[in-house]
């Protein structure tokens, strides 16, 4: 698969991985729709991109998942079609289960799961009509195994795998592809913006995120996985091997994570 002449819609495009994808894809012969809640930040990303005339902005909030049919209609009017939807928008969480308000669990599910699912379902008739389309879902290694202090985040990411594996099976006949991207630690603001037990932002970076892959390196590996239409891609440093350790021995992975003192 090539990105040439494709229309690519990226959510969570105002910072981090989404911004990195926009910068890299703007160098190629394709058109982009950039979305996030923050219009001003989207404008700054657009200004930083190559060929900004091939980029349209569509701000919206994933938490308002009841609005996704209208949002999708608005997106389709921009370039008259969409070939790839990169579901990148979302938030994380850092807090012990026993202290975490159920409202935090609800918010993570609304944004990371229901918002993504509602948007993808709204676009599905367009993909079916064209008998073509690719969903790219930025999940996490935490969608394959869990670690402490991320219970709501892990739950939402695990749910994404269940939904999109079913979508891939149902619409194989329609030539619709699904690529699940599972990042490990990437040096973005995800930890700073993570919700704590009461729903407030953590506000600081953690060492493992700080020492994770740089965004530009991650994005190149992610785009390679999208080109190859991989079902799943695990992108990180040593932490990505947790997926394979869990297959071998969930008990061993449990012990290794406890010893690593992940925070």
Short mmCIF file of C-alpha atoms in Angstrom, two decimals:
data_model
loop_
_atom_site.label_atom_id
_atom_site.label_comp_id
_atom_site.label_asym_id
_atom_site.label_seq_id
_atom_site.Cartn_x
_atom_site.Cartn_y
_atom_site.Cartn_z
CA UNK A 1 0.00 0.00 0.00
CA UNK A 2 1.15 3.54 -0.73
CA UNK A 3 0.04 6.86 0.76
CA UNK A 4 0.08 8.54 -2.66
CA UNK A 5 -3.20 10.32 -3.47
CA UNK A 6 -4.77 9.10 -0.22
CA UNK A 7 -6.99 11.21 2.04
CA UNK A 8 -5.93 10.54 5.62
CA UNK A 9 -7.84 11.68 8.70
CA UNK A 10 -5.84 11.91 11.96
CA UNK A 11 -7.42 12.42 15.37
CA UNK A 12 -5.37 13.70 18.30
CA UNK A 13 -3.31 15.63 15.75
CA UNK A 14 -2.44 18.71 17.84
CA UNK A 15 0.52 17.15 19.69
CA UNK A 16 2.61 14.04 20.28
CA UNK A 17 2.21 11.10 17.91
CA UNK A 18 -0.62 12.79 15.98
CA UNK A 19 1.48 15.87 15.30
CA UNK A 20 4.43 13.67 14.30
CA UNK A 21 2.23 11.78 11.84
CA UNK A 22 0.99 15.05 10.32
CA UNK A 23 4.53 16.38 9.87
CA UNK A 24 5.74 13.18 8.23
CA UNK A 25 2.71 12.53 6.02
CA UNK A 26 2.64 16.14 4.82
CA UNK A 27 5.91 15.43 3.00
CA UNK A 28 4.14 12.82 0.88
CA UNK A 29 1.67 13.14 -1.98
CA UNK A 30 -1.49 12.87 0.10
CA UNK A 31 -4.16 15.04 1.71
CA UNK A 32 -4.73 15.33 5.45
CA UNK A 33 -7.61 16.11 7.78
CA UNK A 34 -6.34 17.03 11.24
CA UNK A 35 -8.60 16.81 14.28
CA UNK A 36 -8.39 17.45 18.01
CA UNK A 37 -10.20 19.65 20.52
CA UNK A 38 -7.67 22.49 20.21
CA UNK A 39 -8.13 24.51 17.01
CA UNK A 40 -5.24 26.87 17.75
CA UNK A 41 -2.79 24.00 18.20
CA UNK A 42 -4.07 22.38 15.02
CA UNK A 43 -3.37 25.60 13.16
CA UNK A 44 0.19 25.62 14.48
CA UNK A 45 0.68 22.04 13.34
CA UNK A 46 -0.68 22.90 9.89
CA UNK A 47 1.72 25.85 9.64
CA UNK A 48 4.64 23.54 10.51
CA UNK A 49 3.74 21.02 7.82
CA UNK A 50 4.88 20.79 4.23
CA UNK A 51 2.19 21.58 1.66
CA UNK A 52 -0.27 23.14 4.15
CA UNK A 53 -2.68 23.74 1.26
CA UNK A 54 -3.33 19.97 1.26
CA UNK A 55 -4.39 20.02 4.91
CA UNK A 56 -7.84 20.75 6.37
CA UNK A 57 -8.69 21.20 10.04
CA UNK A 58 -11.72 19.73 11.77
CA UNK A 59 -11.77 20.33 15.54
CA UNK A 60 -14.06 18.16 17.67
CA UNK A 61 -14.13 16.38 21.03
CA UNK A 62 -14.04 12.56 21.11
CA UNK A 63 -15.90 12.62 24.43
CA UNK A 64 -19.00 13.87 22.56
CA UNK A 65 -19.43 10.54 20.83
CA UNK A 66 -23.12 11.12 20.04
CA UNK A 67 -22.00 13.75 17.49
CA UNK A 68 -19.80 11.51 15.35
CA UNK A 69 -22.19 11.09 12.41
CA UNK A 70 -22.26 14.87 11.91
CA UNK A 71 -18.48 15.11 12.43
CA UNK A 72 -17.95 12.44 9.78
CA UNK A 73 -20.32 14.17 7.35
CA UNK A 74 -18.29 17.36 7.85
CA UNK A 75 -15.03 15.49 7.25
CA UNK A 76 -16.27 13.92 4.01
CA UNK A 77 -17.19 17.35 2.63
CA UNK A 78 -13.56 18.51 2.91
CA UNK A 79 -12.04 16.25 0.22
CA UNK A 80 -15.16 14.24 -0.80
CA UNK A 81 -13.65 10.97 0.44
CA UNK A 82 -11.53 9.42 3.19
CA UNK A 83 -9.17 6.50 2.59
CA UNK A 84 -7.52 6.06 5.99
CA UNK A 85 -8.74 6.99 9.46
CA UNK A 86 -5.98 7.12 12.07
CA UNK A 87 -7.69 6.87 15.46
CA UNK A 88 -4.94 8.44 17.56
CA UNK A 89 -6.85 10.69 19.97
CA UNK A 90 -7.11 9.71 23.62
CA UNK A 91 -5.93 10.20 27.20
CA UNK A 92 -4.14 8.10 29.80
CA UNK A 93 -4.41 7.59 33.56
CA UNK A 94 -2.06 7.18 36.55
CA UNK A 95 -3.62 6.18 39.88
CA UNK A 96 -4.22 3.16 42.12
CA UNK A 97 -7.49 1.32 41.51
CA UNK A 98 -8.58 1.64 45.14
CA UNK A 99 -8.32 5.44 44.99
CA UNK A 100 -9.66 6.05 41.47
CA UNK A 101 -13.11 7.57 41.08
CA UNK A 102 -15.44 5.63 38.79
CA UNK A 103 -15.88 8.92 36.93
CA UNK A 104 -12.27 8.57 35.76
CA UNK A 105 -12.97 5.06 34.42
CA UNK A 106 -16.04 6.44 32.67
CA UNK A 107 -14.12 9.32 31.09
CA UNK A 108 -11.39 7.00 29.78
CA UNK A 109 -14.01 4.72 28.24
CA UNK A 110 -15.90 7.65 26.72
CA UNK A 111 -12.82 9.14 25.06
CA UNK A 112 -10.48 6.24 24.36
CA UNK A 113 -13.12 3.63 23.50
CA UNK A 114 -16.61 5.00 22.78
CA UNK A 115 -15.39 8.10 20.94
CA UNK A 116 -13.11 6.04 18.73
CA UNK A 117 -15.77 3.37 18.11
CA UNK A 118 -18.51 5.91 17.35
CA UNK A 119 -16.28 7.76 14.86
CA UNK A 120 -15.23 4.53 13.17
CA UNK A 121 -18.84 3.30 12.92
CA UNK A 122 -19.91 6.64 11.43
CA UNK A 123 -17.27 6.30 8.71
CA UNK A 124 -17.94 2.61 8.04
CA UNK A 125 -20.77 3.08 5.46
CA UNK A 126 -18.39 5.25 3.37
CA UNK A 127 -15.73 2.55 3.43
CA UNK A 128 -18.28 -0.14 2.56
CA UNK A 129 -19.68 1.91 -0.33
CA UNK A 130 -16.16 2.35 -1.71
CA UNK A 131 -15.24 -1.29 -0.97
CA UNK A 132 -12.00 0.11 0.42
CA UNK A 133 -10.64 1.75 3.55
CA UNK A 134 -8.20 1.35 6.40
CA UNK A 135 -8.69 1.93 10.10
CA UNK A 136 -5.49 2.57 12.03
CA UNK A 137 -6.02 2.44 15.79
CA UNK A 138 -3.40 3.69 18.21
CA UNK A 139 -3.90 1.29 21.07
CA UNK A 140 -1.00 0.54 23.41
CA UNK A 141 1.03 -2.34 24.69
CA UNK A 142 -1.37 -1.84 27.61
CA UNK A 143 -4.04 -3.13 25.25
CA UNK A 144 -2.22 -6.49 25.24
CA UNK A 145 -1.11 -6.69 28.88
CA UNK A 146 -1.48 -4.47 31.93
CA UNK A 147 0.70 -2.65 34.44
CA UNK A 148 0.02 -0.92 37.77
CA UNK A 149 -1.62 2.52 38.03
CA UNK A 150 -3.19 2.32 34.56
CA UNK A 151 -6.33 0.26 35.18
CA UNK A 152 -8.82 2.52 33.35
CA UNK A 153 -6.41 3.07 30.47
CA UNK A 154 -5.68 -0.66 30.14
CA UNK A 155 -9.39 -1.45 30.22
CA UNK A 156 -10.20 1.00 27.42
CA UNK A 157 -7.29 -0.15 25.25
CA UNK A 158 -8.14 -3.84 25.72
CA UNK A 159 -11.70 -3.02 24.63
CA UNK A 160 -10.45 -1.46 21.39
CA UNK A 161 -8.81 -4.74 20.39
CA UNK A 162 -12.04 -6.64 20.95
CA UNK A 163 -14.08 -4.25 18.83
CA UNK A 164 -11.68 -3.82 15.93
CA UNK A 165 -10.84 -7.53 15.68
CA UNK A 166 -14.58 -8.08 15.16
CA UNK A 167 -14.80 -5.26 12.62
CA UNK A 168 -11.88 -6.73 10.65
CA UNK A 169 -13.64 -10.09 10.49
CA UNK A 170 -17.06 -8.70 9.53
CA UNK A 171 -15.74 -6.47 6.77
CA UNK A 172 -12.98 -8.55 5.25
CA UNK A 173 -15.46 -9.08 2.39
CA UNK A 174 -15.51 -5.28 1.84
CA UNK A 175 -11.72 -4.98 1.59
CA UNK A 176 -11.59 -2.92 4.80
CA UNK A 177 -8.30 -3.18 6.67
CA UNK A 178 -7.60 -2.72 10.38
CA UNK A 179 -4.12 -2.00 11.75
CA UNK A 180 -3.72 -1.92 15.54
CA UNK A 181 -0.67 0.08 16.61
CA UNK A 182 0.59 -0.78 20.11
CA UNK A 183 3.14 1.78 21.35
CA UNK A 184 5.34 1.21 24.33
CA UNK A 185 6.90 4.25 25.95
CA UNK A 186 7.05 7.25 23.57
CA UNK A 187 8.42 10.63 24.67
CA UNK A 188 5.21 12.68 24.47
CA UNK A 189 3.07 14.57 26.98
CA UNK A 190 0.83 11.55 27.57
CA UNK A 191 2.02 11.16 31.18
CA UNK A 192 1.72 14.88 31.93
CA UNK A 193 -1.87 14.88 30.66
CA UNK A 194 -2.81 11.57 32.32
CA UNK A 195 -5.74 11.70 34.73
CA UNK A 196 -5.16 10.96 38.41
CA UNK A 197 -7.58 9.44 40.93
CA UNK A 198 -9.82 12.52 41.15
CA UNK A 199 -9.75 13.33 37.42
CA UNK A 200 -7.11 16.07 37.60
CA UNK A 201 -4.04 15.96 35.33
CA UNK A 202 -0.85 14.39 36.65
CA UNK A 203 1.10 17.39 35.40
CA UNK A 204 4.58 15.86 35.25
CA UNK A 205 6.59 13.47 33.12
CA UNK A 206 7.73 10.05 34.31
CA UNK A 207 11.17 8.61 33.70
CA UNK A 208 10.09 5.71 31.50
CA UNK A 209 8.08 7.96 29.18
CA UNK A 210 10.93 10.50 29.12
CA UNK A 211 13.33 7.74 28.07
CA UNK A 212 10.95 6.21 25.53
CA UNK A 213 11.22 6.34 21.75
CA UNK A 214 11.42 9.78 20.21
CA UNK A 215 8.27 10.67 18.27
CA UNK A 216 9.94 10.89 14.86
CA UNK A 217 11.44 7.40 15.22
CA UNK A 218 8.12 5.98 16.42
CA UNK A 219 6.17 7.60 13.57
CA UNK A 220 8.46 6.15 10.89
CA UNK A 221 7.94 2.65 12.31
CA UNK A 222 4.20 3.22 12.60
CA UNK A 223 3.87 4.38 9.00
CA UNK A 224 5.81 1.34 7.84
CA UNK A 225 3.29 -0.90 9.65
CA UNK A 226 0.39 0.99 8.02
CA UNK A 227 1.95 0.59 4.57
CA UNK A 228 2.27 -3.14 5.14
CA UNK A 229 -1.34 -3.28 6.40
CA UNK A 230 -0.22 -5.21 9.46
CA UNK A 231 -2.93 -6.53 11.77
CA UNK A 232 -0.93 -5.48 14.85
CA UNK A 233 2.41 -3.74 15.38
CA UNK A 234 4.25 -3.54 18.71
CA UNK A 235 6.53 -0.50 18.71
CA UNK A 236 8.83 0.30 21.60
CA UNK A 237 12.07 -0.66 23.28
CA UNK A 238 12.43 -3.63 25.65
CA UNK A 239 8.84 -3.27 26.88
CA UNK A 240 7.38 -4.58 23.61
CA UNK A 241 8.63 -8.08 24.46
CA UNK A 242 6.01 -8.19 27.21
CA UNK A 243 3.51 -9.25 24.54
CA UNK A 244 5.52 -12.38 23.76
CA UNK A 245 6.36 -13.12 27.41
CA UNK A 246 2.63 -13.09 28.23
CA UNK A 247 1.97 -15.69 25.52
CA UNK A 248 4.67 -17.88 27.03
CA UNK A 249 3.82 -17.36 30.71
CA UNK A 250 1.40 -14.79 32.18
CA UNK A 251 2.82 -15.60 35.62
CA UNK A 252 6.36 -14.75 34.48
CA UNK A 253 5.20 -11.44 32.98
CA UNK A 254 3.44 -10.62 36.26
CA UNK A 255 6.70 -11.11 38.17
CA UNK A 256 8.77 -9.14 35.66
CA UNK A 257 6.41 -6.15 35.77
CA UNK A 258 6.45 -6.10 39.58
CA UNK A 259 10.25 -6.18 39.56
CA UNK A 260 10.43 -3.36 37.01
CA UNK A 261 8.58 -1.01 39.39
CA UNK A 262 6.72 0.65 36.52
CA UNK A 263 5.24 4.00 37.59
#
